[in-house]
Coordinates of C-alpha atoms in Angstrom, one line a residue:
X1 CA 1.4 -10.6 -11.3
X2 CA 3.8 -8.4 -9.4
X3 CA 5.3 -5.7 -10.1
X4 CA 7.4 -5.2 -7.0
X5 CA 8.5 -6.7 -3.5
X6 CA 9.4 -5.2 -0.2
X7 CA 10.8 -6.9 2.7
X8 CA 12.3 -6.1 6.0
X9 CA 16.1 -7.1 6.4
X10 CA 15.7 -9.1 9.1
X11 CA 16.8 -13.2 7.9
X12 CA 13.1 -14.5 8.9
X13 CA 11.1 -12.2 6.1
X14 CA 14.3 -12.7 3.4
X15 CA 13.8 -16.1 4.0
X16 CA 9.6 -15.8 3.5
X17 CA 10.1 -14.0 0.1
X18 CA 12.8 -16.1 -1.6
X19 CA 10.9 -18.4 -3.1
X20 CA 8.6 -15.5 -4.6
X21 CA 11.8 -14.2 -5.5
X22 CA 12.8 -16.7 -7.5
X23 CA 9.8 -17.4 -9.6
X24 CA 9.6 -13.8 -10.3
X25 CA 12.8 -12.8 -10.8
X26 CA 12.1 -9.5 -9.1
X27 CA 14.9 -7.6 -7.1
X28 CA 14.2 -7.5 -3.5
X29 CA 13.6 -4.2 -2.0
X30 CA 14.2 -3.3 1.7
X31 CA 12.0 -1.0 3.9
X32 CA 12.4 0.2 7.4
X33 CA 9.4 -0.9 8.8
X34 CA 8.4 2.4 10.6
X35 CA 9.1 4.2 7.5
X36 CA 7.3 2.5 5.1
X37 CA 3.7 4.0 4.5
X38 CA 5.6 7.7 3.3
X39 CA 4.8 9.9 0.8
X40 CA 7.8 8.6 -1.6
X41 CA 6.5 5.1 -0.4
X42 CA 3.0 5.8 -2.2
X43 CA 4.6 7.0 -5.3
X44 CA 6.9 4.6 -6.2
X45 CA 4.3 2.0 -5.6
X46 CA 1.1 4.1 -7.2
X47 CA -0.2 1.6 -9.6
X48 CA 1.4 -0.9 -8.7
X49 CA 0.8 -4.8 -7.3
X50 CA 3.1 -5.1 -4.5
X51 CA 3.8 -7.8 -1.9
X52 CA 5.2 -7.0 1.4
X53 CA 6.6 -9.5 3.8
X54 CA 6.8 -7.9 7.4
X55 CA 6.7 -8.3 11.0
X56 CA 3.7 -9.5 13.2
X57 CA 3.6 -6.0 14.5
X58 CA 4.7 -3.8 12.1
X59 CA 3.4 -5.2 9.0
X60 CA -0.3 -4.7 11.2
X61 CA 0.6 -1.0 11.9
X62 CA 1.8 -0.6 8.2
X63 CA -1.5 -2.0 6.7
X64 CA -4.1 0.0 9.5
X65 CA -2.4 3.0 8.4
X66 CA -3.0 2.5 4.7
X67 CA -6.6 1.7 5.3
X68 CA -6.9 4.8 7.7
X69 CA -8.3 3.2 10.4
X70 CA -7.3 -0.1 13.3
X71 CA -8.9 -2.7 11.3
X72 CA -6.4 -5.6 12.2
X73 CA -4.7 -6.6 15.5
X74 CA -1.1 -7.7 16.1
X75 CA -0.4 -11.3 15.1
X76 CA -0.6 -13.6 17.8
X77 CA 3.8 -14.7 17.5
X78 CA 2.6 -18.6 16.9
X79 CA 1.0 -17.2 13.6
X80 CA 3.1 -17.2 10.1
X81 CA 0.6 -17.9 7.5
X82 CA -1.6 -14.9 7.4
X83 CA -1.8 -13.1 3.9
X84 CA -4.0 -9.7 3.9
X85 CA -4.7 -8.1 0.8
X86 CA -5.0 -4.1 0.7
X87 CA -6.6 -2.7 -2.3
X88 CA -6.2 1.0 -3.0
X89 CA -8.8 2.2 -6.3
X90 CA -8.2 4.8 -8.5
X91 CA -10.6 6.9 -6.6
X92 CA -8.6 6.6 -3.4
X93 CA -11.3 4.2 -1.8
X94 CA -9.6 1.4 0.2
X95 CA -10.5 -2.0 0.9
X96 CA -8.8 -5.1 2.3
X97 CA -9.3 -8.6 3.8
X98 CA -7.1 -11.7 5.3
X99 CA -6.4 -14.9 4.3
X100 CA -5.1 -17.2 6.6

């Protein structure tokens, strides 16, 4: 179950999350990309199950900077079906892996 989604405004991601959209019936919330691993990012999101449909490069800067450390490459651009997981615990521990 989600409780939220974030997206880029760009039509390509919009397009990716619609159909989560619509089986959800979530509202759609956008995220500049370079802004989106903030302090007021974490707390509206503390808690929370969230999915986040990004770009090949800045969703893989996004998610290495949750874990703390360059885990993931950039997407090679011929790839579209990668889903990673990132799993922040209570205690602050983070874990994570991909599913392609």
């Amino acid at each position: 179950d989600l409780d939220a989604i974030y997206s880029t405004n760009s039509t390509r991601t919009i397009q990716t999350v619609i159909p989560t959209l619509d089986k959800t019936k979530l509202e759609l919330n956008f995220y500049e990309a370079y802004r989106a691993y903030s302090d007021e990012f974490m707390q509206e999101t503390y808690g929370k199950t969230v999915l986040i449909v990004g770009h090949q490069d800045s969703l893989i800067k996004l998610i290495n900077k949750i874990l703390g450390e360059d885990k993931y490459e950039k997407i090679p651009a011929n790839v579209y079906g990668n889903l990673y997981m990132v799993i922040i615990e209570k205690d602050g521990s983070k874990s994570s892996y991909l599913q392609a």
